[in-house]
Coordinates of C-alpha atoms in Angstrom, one line a residue:
M3 CA -18.1 -37.1 50.8
A4 CA -18.2 -33.4 50.2
R5 CA -19.4 -32.2 46.8
L6 CA -16.9 -30.7 44.5
K7 CA -17.1 -26.9 44.1
Q8 CA -18.7 -26.0 40.8
K9 CA -16.5 -24.1 38.2
L10 CA -17.3 -20.5 37.3
G11 CA -18.0 -21.6 33.6
E12 CA -20.4 -24.2 34.7
I13 CA -22.4 -21.7 36.8
L14 CA -22.6 -19.2 33.9
V15 CA -23.6 -21.9 31.6
G16 CA -26.1 -23.1 34.0
R17 CA -27.6 -19.6 34.4
K18 CA -27.7 -19.4 30.4
V19 CA -25.5 -16.2 30.5
V20 CA -23.0 -17.8 28.3
T21 CA -22.6 -21.0 26.0
A22 CA -20.2 -23.9 26.7
E23 CA -18.6 -23.0 23.4
Q24 CA -17.9 -19.5 24.7
V25 CA -16.4 -20.9 27.9
Q26 CA -14.1 -23.0 26.1
Q27 CA -13.0 -20.2 23.8
A28 CA -12.4 -18.0 26.9
L29 CA -10.4 -20.9 28.6
V30 CA -8.1 -21.0 25.5
Q31 CA -7.6 -17.2 25.5
S32 CA -7.0 -17.0 29.1
Q33 CA -4.2 -19.5 28.9
K34 CA -2.6 -17.3 26.3
T35 CA -2.9 -14.2 28.2
H36 CA -2.5 -15.6 31.8
K37 CA -5.7 -13.9 32.9
R38 CA -8.5 -15.4 34.9
I39 CA -11.3 -16.9 32.9
G40 CA -14.0 -14.3 34.2
E41 CA -11.8 -11.5 33.3
T42 CA -11.2 -12.9 29.9
M43 CA -15.1 -13.4 29.3
V44 CA -15.7 -9.7 30.1
E45 CA -12.9 -8.7 27.6
L46 CA -14.4 -11.0 24.9
E47 CA -17.8 -9.4 25.6
F48 CA -19.3 -12.8 26.3
C49 CA -21.0 -11.5 29.3
P50 CA -21.2 -8.4 31.6
E51 CA -18.8 -8.0 34.6
D52 CA -21.6 -8.1 37.1
E53 CA -22.7 -11.5 36.1
I54 CA -19.1 -12.8 36.7
A55 CA -19.3 -11.2 40.2
K56 CA -22.7 -12.8 40.9
A57 CA -21.3 -16.2 39.6
L58 CA -18.2 -15.9 41.8
A59 CA -20.4 -15.0 44.9
A60 CA -22.4 -18.2 44.1
Q61 CA -19.2 -20.3 43.7
F62 CA -17.7 -19.3 46.9
G63 CA -20.8 -18.9 48.9
L64 CA -20.4 -15.1 49.5
E65 CA -22.8 -12.1 49.2
Y66 CA -23.1 -10.1 46.3
V67 CA -24.0 -6.4 46.5
E68 CA -25.2 -3.5 44.3
L69 CA -23.0 -0.5 45.0
T70 CA -24.9 2.5 46.1
R71 CA -24.3 5.5 48.3
S72 CA -26.6 3.9 51.2
I73 CA -24.5 0.7 51.2
I74 CA -21.3 2.2 52.7
A75 CA -21.7 4.4 55.7
P76 CA -19.4 7.6 55.7
N77 CA -17.9 6.8 58.9
A78 CA -17.1 3.1 57.5
I79 CA -14.5 4.4 54.9
T80 CA -12.0 5.3 57.6
L81 CA -11.7 1.6 58.6
I82 CA -9.1 1.0 56.0
P83 CA -6.2 3.3 54.9
E84 CA -6.9 5.3 51.7
K85 CA -3.7 4.0 50.1
L86 CA -4.8 0.3 50.7
I87 CA -8.3 1.2 49.3
K88 CA -6.7 2.4 46.1
R89 CA -4.0 -0.2 46.0
F90 CA -6.4 -3.3 46.1
D91 CA -9.7 -1.7 44.9
V92 CA -11.7 -2.5 48.1
L93 CA -14.3 -0.8 50.2
P94 CA -14.9 -1.3 53.8
L95 CA -18.5 -2.0 54.9
S96 CA -18.4 -2.5 58.6
Q97 CA -16.2 -4.0 61.5
E98 CA -17.8 -6.0 64.4
N99 CA -15.9 -8.5 66.8
G100 CA -12.8 -8.2 65.1
K101 CA -14.6 -9.3 61.7
L102 CA -14.2 -6.8 58.9
R103 CA -16.5 -6.9 56.0
V104 CA -14.9 -5.7 52.6
V105 CA -16.3 -5.2 49.2
M106 CA -14.0 -6.6 46.6
S107 CA -14.0 -8.2 43.3
D108 CA -11.7 -11.1 43.6
P109 CA -12.1 -13.4 46.5
L110 CA -8.9 -15.2 45.7
D111 CA -6.6 -12.1 46.1
L112 CA -4.8 -13.6 49.1
E113 CA -2.3 -10.6 49.2
A114 CA -5.1 -8.1 49.8
L115 CA -6.8 -10.2 52.4
D116 CA -3.5 -10.8 54.3
T117 CA -2.5 -7.1 54.1
L118 CA -5.9 -5.9 55.2
R119 CA -6.0 -8.5 58.1
F120 CA -2.5 -7.2 59.2
Q121 CA -2.9 -3.4 58.7
C122 CA -6.4 -3.0 59.9
G123 CA -5.8 -5.3 63.0
A124 CA -8.8 -7.6 61.9
A125 CA -8.8 -11.2 63.1
N126 CA -11.1 -12.0 60.1
I127 CA -11.9 -10.6 56.9
E128 CA -15.3 -11.3 55.2
P129 CA -15.3 -10.5 51.5
V130 CA -18.5 -9.2 49.8
L131 CA -18.4 -9.2 46.0
A132 CA -19.1 -6.4 43.5
P133 CA -17.8 -5.7 39.9
R134 CA -14.3 -4.1 39.9
T135 CA -15.1 -1.3 37.5
R136 CA -18.0 -0.1 39.9
I137 CA -15.6 -0.4 42.9
K138 CA -13.2 1.7 41.1
S139 CA -15.7 4.3 40.1
Y140 CA -17.2 4.5 43.7
I141 CA -13.6 4.9 45.1
D142 CA -12.9 7.8 42.5
K143 CA -16.2 9.5 43.7
I144 CA -15.4 9.2 47.4
F145 CA -11.7 10.4 47.1
N146 CA -12.4 13.1 44.4
S147 CA -15.6 14.5 45.9
A148 CA -13.8 17.3 47.8
D149 CA -12.1 18.3 44.7
A150 CA -14.0 16.9 41.7
S151 CA -14.0 20.1 39.8
L152 CA -10.9 21.5 38.2
D153 CA -12.3 24.8 38.7
E154 CA -12.6 24.4 42.5
L155 CA -9.2 22.7 42.5
S156 CA -7.5 25.5 40.6
K157 CA -9.3 28.2 42.8
S158 CA -8.0 26.5 45.9
L159 CA -4.6 26.2 44.5
D160 CA -4.4 29.8 43.1
A161 CA -3.1 31.4 46.3
S162 CA -0.6 28.5 46.9
V163 CA 0.7 28.8 43.4
D164 CA 1.6 32.6 44.1
H165 CA 3.2 31.6 47.3
S166 CA 5.2 28.7 45.9
L167 CA 6.4 31.1 43.1
D168 CA 7.3 33.7 45.5
K169 CA 9.0 31.4 47.5
D170 CA 11.1 30.0 44.7
A171 CA 12.0 33.6 43.7
T172 CA 13.2 34.4 47.4
G173 CA 15.3 31.2 47.5
G174 CA 12.4 28.8 49.2
K175 CA 13.4 25.3 49.7
K176 CA 10.1 23.8 48.0
K177 CA 11.4 21.8 45.0
A178 CA 9.3 21.8 41.7
E179 CA 9.2 18.0 41.9
D180 CA 7.6 17.9 45.1
P181 CA 4.4 15.9 44.5
D182 CA 2.6 18.2 46.8
A183 CA 3.4 21.3 44.7
P184 CA 0.2 22.8 43.6
I185 CA 0.8 22.8 39.9
I186 CA 1.8 19.1 40.0
K187 CA -1.4 18.4 41.9
L188 CA -3.4 20.2 39.5
I189 CA -1.7 18.5 36.3
N190 CA -1.9 15.0 37.8
M191 CA -5.7 15.6 38.6
V192 CA -6.3 16.5 35.0
I193 CA -4.4 13.5 33.5
A194 CA -6.0 11.0 36.1
D195 CA -9.4 12.5 35.2
A196 CA -9.0 12.1 31.6
V197 CA -7.7 8.5 31.8
R198 CA -10.7 7.5 34.0
G199 CA -13.1 9.2 31.7
R200 CA -11.6 7.1 28.7
A201 CA -10.3 10.0 26.9
S202 CA -7.9 9.5 24.0
D203 CA -6.5 13.0 24.1
I204 CA -6.1 16.0 26.5
H205 CA -6.2 19.5 24.8
I206 CA -4.8 22.3 27.1
E207 CA -5.5 25.5 24.9
P208 CA -4.6 29.0 26.1
M209 CA -7.4 31.6 25.5
A210 CA -7.5 35.2 26.0
D211 CA -8.8 35.2 29.4
R212 CA -8.5 31.5 30.4
V213 CA -6.8 28.2 29.7
R214 CA -9.3 25.8 28.2
V215 CA -9.1 22.0 29.1
R216 CA -10.9 19.6 26.7
Y217 CA -10.9 15.7 26.6
R218 CA -11.4 13.9 23.4
I219 CA -13.9 11.0 24.3
D220 CA -15.0 8.5 21.7
G221 CA -13.7 11.0 19.0
V222 CA -15.7 14.0 20.2
C223 CA -14.1 16.9 22.2
I224 CA -15.9 17.6 25.4
E225 CA -15.0 20.8 27.5
R226 CA -14.1 20.4 31.0
E227 CA -13.4 23.1 33.6
N228 CA -11.0 26.0 32.8
V229 CA -7.7 26.7 34.5
P230 CA -7.1 30.5 35.5
K231 CA -5.2 32.4 32.9
R232 CA -2.4 33.3 35.7
M233 CA -1.5 29.7 36.0
Q234 CA -0.9 29.1 32.2
G235 CA 2.8 29.6 32.2
A236 CA 3.3 27.3 35.1
V237 CA 1.1 24.7 33.8
I238 CA 2.7 24.7 30.2
T239 CA 6.2 24.8 31.8
R240 CA 5.6 21.8 34.0
L241 CA 4.2 19.7 31.0
K242 CA 7.3 20.5 29.1
I243 CA 9.6 19.5 31.9
Q244 CA 7.7 16.1 32.3
S245 CA 7.8 15.4 28.6
G246 CA 11.5 16.4 28.0
M247 CA 10.9 19.3 26.0
D248 CA 13.2 22.7 25.8
I249 CA 11.3 25.0 28.3
A250 CA 13.1 27.9 26.8
E251 CA 11.9 27.3 23.2
K252 CA 8.5 28.7 22.6
R253 CA 8.7 29.7 19.0
V254 CA 8.5 26.3 17.3
P255 CA 6.4 23.2 17.8
L256 CA 8.0 20.6 20.1
D257 CA 7.3 16.9 20.8
G258 CA 7.9 14.6 23.8
R259 CA 6.8 11.8 25.9
I260 CA 5.6 11.2 29.4
K261 CA 5.2 7.8 31.3
M262 CA 2.9 7.6 34.1
N263 CA 1.3 4.9 36.5
I264 CA -2.4 5.7 36.7
S265 CA -4.5 3.5 39.0
G266 CA -1.8 0.7 38.7
T267 CA -1.5 0.9 34.8
N268 CA 1.6 2.2 33.0
I269 CA 0.4 4.6 30.3
D270 CA 2.5 6.5 27.8
F271 CA 1.4 10.1 26.7
R272 CA 2.7 11.5 23.5
V273 CA 3.0 15.2 23.9
A274 CA 2.9 17.9 21.2
S275 CA 3.1 21.7 21.8
C276 CA 2.3 24.4 19.1
P277 CA 2.7 28.1 19.4
S278 CA -0.6 30.1 19.2
V279 CA -1.7 33.6 19.7
H280 CA -2.3 33.4 23.4
G281 CA 0.6 31.0 24.2
E282 CA 1.6 27.5 23.5
S283 CA -1.2 25.0 23.1
V284 CA -0.3 21.4 24.4
V285 CA -2.0 18.2 23.4
L286 CA -1.3 14.9 25.2
R287 CA -2.2 11.7 23.3
I288 CA -3.1 8.9 25.8
L289 CA -1.5 5.8 24.6
R290 CA -3.2 2.6 26.4
P291 CA -1.5 -0.5 25.4
D292 CA -4.9 -2.4 25.6
N293 CA -6.4 -0.2 23.2
V294 CA -4.4 -1.8 20.3
K295 CA -4.6 -5.4 21.7
I296 CA -8.4 -5.7 21.4
G297 CA -8.2 -8.4 18.4
L298 CA -9.8 -8.5 14.9
G299 CA -13.2 -9.7 16.4
K300 CA -13.7 -6.5 18.3
L301 CA -13.1 -4.0 15.5
G302 CA -16.6 -4.0 14.3
F303 CA -16.5 -6.1 11.2
E304 CA -19.8 -7.8 9.9
Q305 CA -19.3 -11.5 9.6
D306 CA -18.7 -11.5 5.9
D307 CA -16.2 -8.6 5.8
Y308 CA -14.5 -10.3 8.7
E309 CA -14.0 -13.5 6.7
L310 CA -12.8 -11.5 3.7
F311 CA -10.4 -9.5 6.0
Q312 CA -8.9 -12.8 7.4
K313 CA -8.4 -14.1 3.7
I314 CA -6.7 -10.8 2.5
I315 CA -4.1 -10.7 5.5
K316 CA -3.2 -14.3 5.2
R317 CA -1.9 -13.9 1.5
P318 CA 1.7 -14.4 1.0
T319 CA 2.5 -11.3 -1.2
G320 CA 1.0 -8.0 -2.2
I321 CA 0.0 -4.6 -0.7
F322 CA -2.9 -4.2 1.6
L323 CA -3.8 -0.6 2.2
V324 CA -6.0 0.9 4.9
T325 CA -7.3 4.4 4.3
G326 CA -9.2 7.1 6.1
P327 CA -8.5 10.5 7.7
T328 CA -6.5 10.9 11.0
G329 CA -8.1 9.3 14.0
S330 CA -10.1 6.8 11.9
G331 CA -8.4 3.6 13.6
K332 CA -6.1 2.8 10.6
T333 CA -3.1 1.9 12.9
T334 CA -5.4 -0.1 15.4
T335 CA -6.6 -2.1 12.5
L336 CA -3.2 -2.9 11.1
Y337 CA -1.7 -3.8 14.6
A338 CA -4.7 -6.2 15.1
A339 CA -3.7 -7.9 11.8
L340 CA -0.1 -8.1 12.8
Q341 CA -1.0 -9.7 16.1
E342 CA -3.1 -12.3 14.1
L343 CA 0.0 -13.1 12.1
N344 CA 2.7 -12.8 14.7
R345 CA 4.0 -16.2 15.1
P346 CA 7.6 -17.7 15.6
D347 CA 7.8 -18.8 12.0
K348 CA 7.0 -15.2 10.5
K349 CA 9.5 -12.4 10.7
I350 CA 7.5 -9.0 10.9
I351 CA 9.3 -5.4 10.5
T352 CA 7.6 -2.2 10.9
A353 CA 8.6 1.4 9.9
E354 CA 6.7 3.9 12.1
D355 CA 6.4 7.5 12.8
P356 CA 6.2 7.5 15.8
V357 CA 6.4 4.0 17.3
E358 CA 3.5 4.4 19.6
Y359 CA 3.0 0.8 21.0
N360 CA 5.6 -2.0 21.6
F361 CA 4.8 -5.6 20.7
P362 CA 6.9 -8.6 21.5
G363 CA 8.1 -10.5 18.5
I364 CA 7.9 -7.7 16.1
N365 CA 11.0 -5.7 15.0
Q366 CA 9.8 -1.9 15.1
C367 CA 11.9 0.8 13.6
Q368 CA 11.4 4.5 14.5
V369 CA 11.4 7.2 11.6
K370 CA 13.9 10.1 12.4
E371 CA 13.7 12.6 9.7
E372 CA 16.2 14.8 11.4
I373 CA 19.1 12.4 10.8
G374 CA 17.9 11.5 7.4
L375 CA 16.3 8.2 8.6
G376 CA 12.9 8.3 6.5
F377 CA 10.6 5.7 5.4
D378 CA 12.5 5.1 2.2
K379 CA 15.9 4.4 4.0
I380 CA 14.2 2.0 6.6
L381 CA 12.3 0.3 3.8
R382 CA 15.5 -0.5 1.8
S383 CA 17.2 -1.8 5.0
M384 CA 14.2 -3.9 5.9
L385 CA 14.4 -5.9 2.6
R386 CA 17.9 -6.9 3.5
Q387 CA 16.5 -8.4 6.9
A388 CA 14.4 -10.9 4.7
P389 CA 11.2 -10.3 6.4
N390 CA 8.0 -12.1 5.7
I391 CA 5.6 -9.2 6.6
V392 CA 6.5 -5.4 6.3
L393 CA 4.4 -2.5 7.8
V394 CA 4.9 1.0 6.5
G395 CA 3.4 3.5 8.6
E396 CA 2.2 5.6 5.8
I397 CA 2.9 6.0 2.1
R398 CA 3.7 9.9 1.9
D399 CA 5.5 10.2 -1.5
R400 CA 6.6 8.4 -4.6
A401 CA 9.9 7.0 -3.2
V402 CA 8.1 5.2 -0.4
G403 CA 5.4 4.0 -2.6
E404 CA 7.7 2.6 -5.2
I405 CA 9.9 0.8 -2.6
A406 CA 6.7 -0.7 -1.0
I407 CA 5.4 -1.9 -4.4
Q408 CA 9.0 -3.6 -5.3
A409 CA 8.8 -5.2 -1.7
A410 CA 5.3 -6.6 -2.7
L411 CA 6.5 -7.7 -6.1
T412 CA 9.4 -9.5 -4.7
G413 CA 7.7 -11.8 -2.4
H414 CA 6.6 -9.8 0.7
L415 CA 3.3 -9.0 2.3
V416 CA 3.1 -5.2 2.8
F417 CA 0.7 -3.4 5.1
S418 CA 0.4 0.4 4.8
T419 CA -2.0 3.4 5.4
L420 CA -3.0 6.3 3.0
H421 CA -5.1 9.4 3.5
T422 CA -8.1 9.1 1.0
N423 CA -11.8 9.5 1.6
D424 CA -12.8 5.9 0.2
A425 CA -11.2 2.7 -1.0
P426 CA -11.4 3.4 -4.8
S427 CA -9.8 6.8 -4.7
A428 CA -6.6 5.3 -3.2
I429 CA -5.8 3.8 -6.7
T430 CA -5.9 7.3 -8.0
R431 CA -4.0 8.8 -5.3
L432 CA -1.0 6.3 -5.7
I433 CA -1.0 7.2 -9.5
D434 CA -1.0 11.0 -8.6
L435 CA 2.0 10.5 -6.5
G436 CA 4.0 9.4 -9.5
I437 CA 3.9 5.7 -9.3
K438 CA 3.5 3.9 -12.6
P439 CA 0.0 2.6 -13.1
F440 CA 1.1 -1.0 -14.3
L441 CA 2.9 -1.3 -10.7
V442 CA -0.2 0.0 -8.9
A443 CA -2.4 -2.6 -10.7
S444 CA 0.0 -5.6 -10.2
S445 CA 0.9 -5.0 -6.6
I446 CA -2.2 -4.1 -4.8
Q447 CA -4.2 -7.0 -3.5
A448 CA -6.9 -5.0 -1.5
I449 CA -7.9 -1.5 0.0
M450 CA -10.0 -1.0 2.9
A451 CA -11.4 2.4 3.9
Q452 CA -12.6 2.8 7.4
R453 CA -14.2 5.2 10.0
L454 CA -14.9 5.0 13.6
I455 CA -18.6 5.5 14.9
R456 CA -19.8 5.8 18.4
V457 CA -21.7 2.9 19.9
I458 CA -25.0 3.3 21.7
C459 CA -24.5 3.0 25.5
E460 CA -25.8 -0.5 26.7
E461 CA -26.9 0.8 30.1
C462 CA -29.4 3.4 28.5
K463 CA -30.2 1.9 25.2
E464 CA -33.7 2.1 24.2
V465 CA -36.0 2.3 21.1
N466 CA -36.2 5.8 19.6
P467 CA -40.0 6.5 19.4
S468 CA -39.6 9.3 17.0
P469 CA -36.5 9.2 14.9
D470 CA -36.0 12.2 12.5
P471 CA -37.1 11.0 9.0
Y472 CA -35.0 13.5 7.3
V473 CA -31.8 12.1 8.9
L474 CA -32.9 8.5 8.1
R475 CA -33.3 9.5 4.5
L476 CA -30.0 11.1 4.4
V477 CA -28.4 7.8 5.4
G478 CA -30.5 5.9 2.9
L479 CA -33.1 4.4 5.5
P480 CA -36.5 5.8 4.7
P481 CA -39.3 4.4 6.5
E482 CA -40.4 2.0 3.7
K483 CA -36.8 0.5 3.8
L484 CA -36.8 -0.1 7.4
K485 CA -40.1 -2.0 7.2
G486 CA -41.4 -1.2 10.6
R487 CA -38.0 -2.2 12.3
P488 CA -37.2 -0.1 15.4
V489 CA -34.1 2.1 15.5
Y490 CA -32.3 2.8 18.8
R491 CA -30.7 5.5 20.7
G492 CA -29.0 6.2 24.1
R493 CA -31.0 8.0 26.6
G494 CA -28.0 9.2 28.5
C495 CA -26.8 8.0 31.9
G496 CA -24.0 8.4 34.4
R497 CA -21.9 5.6 32.7
C498 CA -21.8 7.3 29.4
N499 CA -21.6 11.1 30.7
N500 CA -25.2 11.7 29.4
T501 CA -24.0 11.3 25.8
G502 CA -25.9 8.2 25.1
Y503 CA -22.8 6.6 23.6
R504 CA -19.9 4.6 25.1
G505 CA -17.1 3.1 23.0
R506 CA -16.4 3.1 19.3
K507 CA -16.5 0.5 16.5
G508 CA -15.4 0.6 12.9
I509 CA -17.5 0.8 9.6
F510 CA -15.6 -0.6 6.8
E511 CA -15.4 -0.5 3.0
V512 CA -13.3 -3.5 1.5
L513 CA -12.3 -3.4 -2.1
V514 CA -10.6 -6.5 -3.4
M515 CA -8.6 -6.2 -6.6
N516 CA -9.8 -8.3 -9.6
S517 CA -8.9 -8.4 -13.4
E518 CA -11.4 -5.6 -14.2
L519 CA -10.1 -3.3 -11.5
R520 CA -6.4 -4.0 -12.4
E521 CA -7.4 -3.1 -16.0
L522 CA -9.0 0.1 -14.9
A523 CA -6.0 1.1 -12.8
F524 CA -3.6 0.3 -15.6
K525 CA -5.8 2.7 -17.9
R526 CA -5.8 5.4 -15.3
A527 CA -9.5 5.2 -15.0
P528 CA -11.3 8.1 -12.9
T529 CA -12.3 7.2 -9.4
N530 CA -16.0 7.0 -10.3
Q531 CA -15.4 4.2 -12.8
V532 CA -13.3 2.4 -10.4
Q533 CA -16.2 2.8 -7.7
K534 CA -18.7 1.3 -10.1
A535 CA -16.7 -1.7 -10.9
A536 CA -15.8 -2.3 -7.1
R537 CA -19.6 -2.1 -6.3
A538 CA -20.4 -4.6 -9.1
A539 CA -17.9 -6.8 -7.7
G540 CA -19.5 -6.7 -4.2
M541 CA -17.9 -4.0 -2.4
R542 CA -20.3 -2.5 0.4
S543 CA -19.8 1.3 1.0
L544 CA -19.0 2.9 4.3
L545 CA -22.6 4.2 4.3
E546 CA -24.2 0.8 3.6
D547 CA -22.1 -0.8 6.4
G548 CA -23.3 2.0 8.7
Q549 CA -26.8 1.3 7.5
R550 CA -26.4 -2.3 8.8
K551 CA -25.2 -1.0 12.2
I552 CA -28.2 1.3 12.6
I553 CA -30.6 -1.5 11.8
T554 CA -28.9 -4.0 14.2
G555 CA -29.0 -1.3 17.1
M556 CA -25.4 -0.7 17.4
T557 CA -25.4 3.0 16.6
T558 CA -27.6 6.0 15.4
A559 CA -28.4 7.6 12.0
D560 CA -27.0 10.9 13.3
E561 CA -23.7 9.2 14.2
V562 CA -23.4 7.4 10.6
M563 CA -24.3 10.8 8.9
R564 CA -21.6 12.6 11.0
S565 CA -19.0 9.9 10.0
T566 CA -19.8 9.1 6.2
Q567 CA -20.3 11.0 3.1
V568 CA -24.2 11.0 2.7
E569 CA -24.0 11.9 -1.0
G570 CA -23.7 8.3 -1.7
V571 CA -27.5 7.7 -0.6
I572 CA -29.0 7.7 -4.1
E573 CA -26.4 5.0 -5.2
T574 CA -27.9 2.7 -2.4
E575 CA -31.4 2.7 -4.2
S576 CA -32.1 0.2 -6.9
K577 CA -33.6 1.4 -10.2
E578 CA -37.0 0.3 -9.2
E579 CA -36.7 2.3 -5.8
I580 CA -35.6 5.4 -7.5
G581 CA -38.5 5.0 -10.0
D582 CA -41.1 4.5 -7.2
R583 CA -39.7 7.5 -5.3
E584 CA -39.8 9.7 -8.4
K585 CA -43.5 8.6 -9.0
R586 CA -44.4 9.4 -5.4
E587 CA -43.0 12.8 -5.5
S588 CA -44.8 13.5 -8.9
D589 CA -48.1 12.3 -7.6
D590 CA -47.6 14.5 -4.5
E591 CA -47.0 17.4 -6.7
K592 CA -49.9 16.9 -8.9
K593 CA -52.2 16.6 -5.5
G594 CA -50.6 19.9 -4.3
I595 CA -51.4 21.7 -7.8
A596 CA -55.0 20.2 -7.7
A597 CA -55.6 21.5 -4.2
A598 CA -54.3 24.9 -5.0

């Protein structure tokens, strides 16, 4: 009797890559999302993608390969048409006696196998396995090697731009929407390059002598190649046409949206133009649906904060505020909370400006100030819809704040955001907006401040042999507090674009209201008093949460210093530590005087 084929989870458990509990958790998640268990385990960060590929190779008795330049011969790439390589994410290795050897990530992709067999005239397809992301990266390198640089592409297109513009002026038949038109090729390449590079924004900025192109990756702007100044008008006009803006209006800021399919994924782009000295500046915000569906577990919470957050969002009434500057991940956090609460027995309504992501089962309302449909009007209408949970995109003024508080006091759970530097100052901010202190004190359940910090790249992570002691002291981690524990850094590699960082996580400051804090809010106490009371009640500051992430090797001291206010460093020291430090400084000073 033939032995049954081992399951993928069993192979991974047998190799001690994952635990049986993780396999079970991935099975439950994969049934919900209708994804394969291997893909789910990678998304849940239970194991790396190459381990899944190796386990699949063992399961099906196939070969696993490490993709390098030497693996695929230059003449082999022509064995499969380019469109099929990009469609199925496959790479040809060789063809002998009617057998075509193909690198792929999924040996059960029968559509790919049948199509390749038919299109390539191969009697048999022999799969060889490798991780999908590495295959995609290799494909990008192969087919973009001829024009990998925007500089090179724009130079090669420069003459054809003039030619096409001249042709249009003289009644040429070449249409602007032709996908082979030079400007369209340039813009499509910029957008595809940004998406592949994990950028969140594309900045196209006219300068005096050039058009600068920058990508924001992990919150930091990185300059790419430049577009020639003479192509500025055509590039801006094309982007405005794509996003539905008025191309004749160049005096005022405009907004629009673009929908594009990049590598098989439908991606939205929120486009904003703004007049500047050297022409209109355009920013494209890349809206990936997967970015806000990462789940609470991947936001970066420490275990105690995660459990506290779960308790807060499951309360029946009250207001939960998330604060922080623009781009600190407030919306992502609230969407993750809504996904956790989105069940058939709960009615959820949101008021957003704008609605960036659509979620099934949630009623989302778009603010339209131009027709008088503001947050306040939507909120009043919401309450007549009998919701259980309400999300207000932002509390901007007294009217919105008062309606949100009334909703909380009449039995609704309200989520919203506010622009403040930390959690305690949100209470003062609401009172400054004109909301009565007793309403603030009675309605708020909790306030959470957050920032996003870059995470050290796992591929090039290493112990930092000589960390800067000054920076460590600034973030409250002097050598005596580290007690010999190592700190880490990213050396820089191809996977992280030599930055040493890849991806971002949050650092959090969670303030839960208690009787003392409510009393201080009622008395209009200054922010520093509220902060002391919150710290005494167990609140950990943003800086302290960052310290924990430095010690665990998630990030670096430089990154925490960049994202937080380091003035709070003295507050992280106990009285004994402050006394010891002052005594050491005094002793050092005496020694210096004696030596002199």
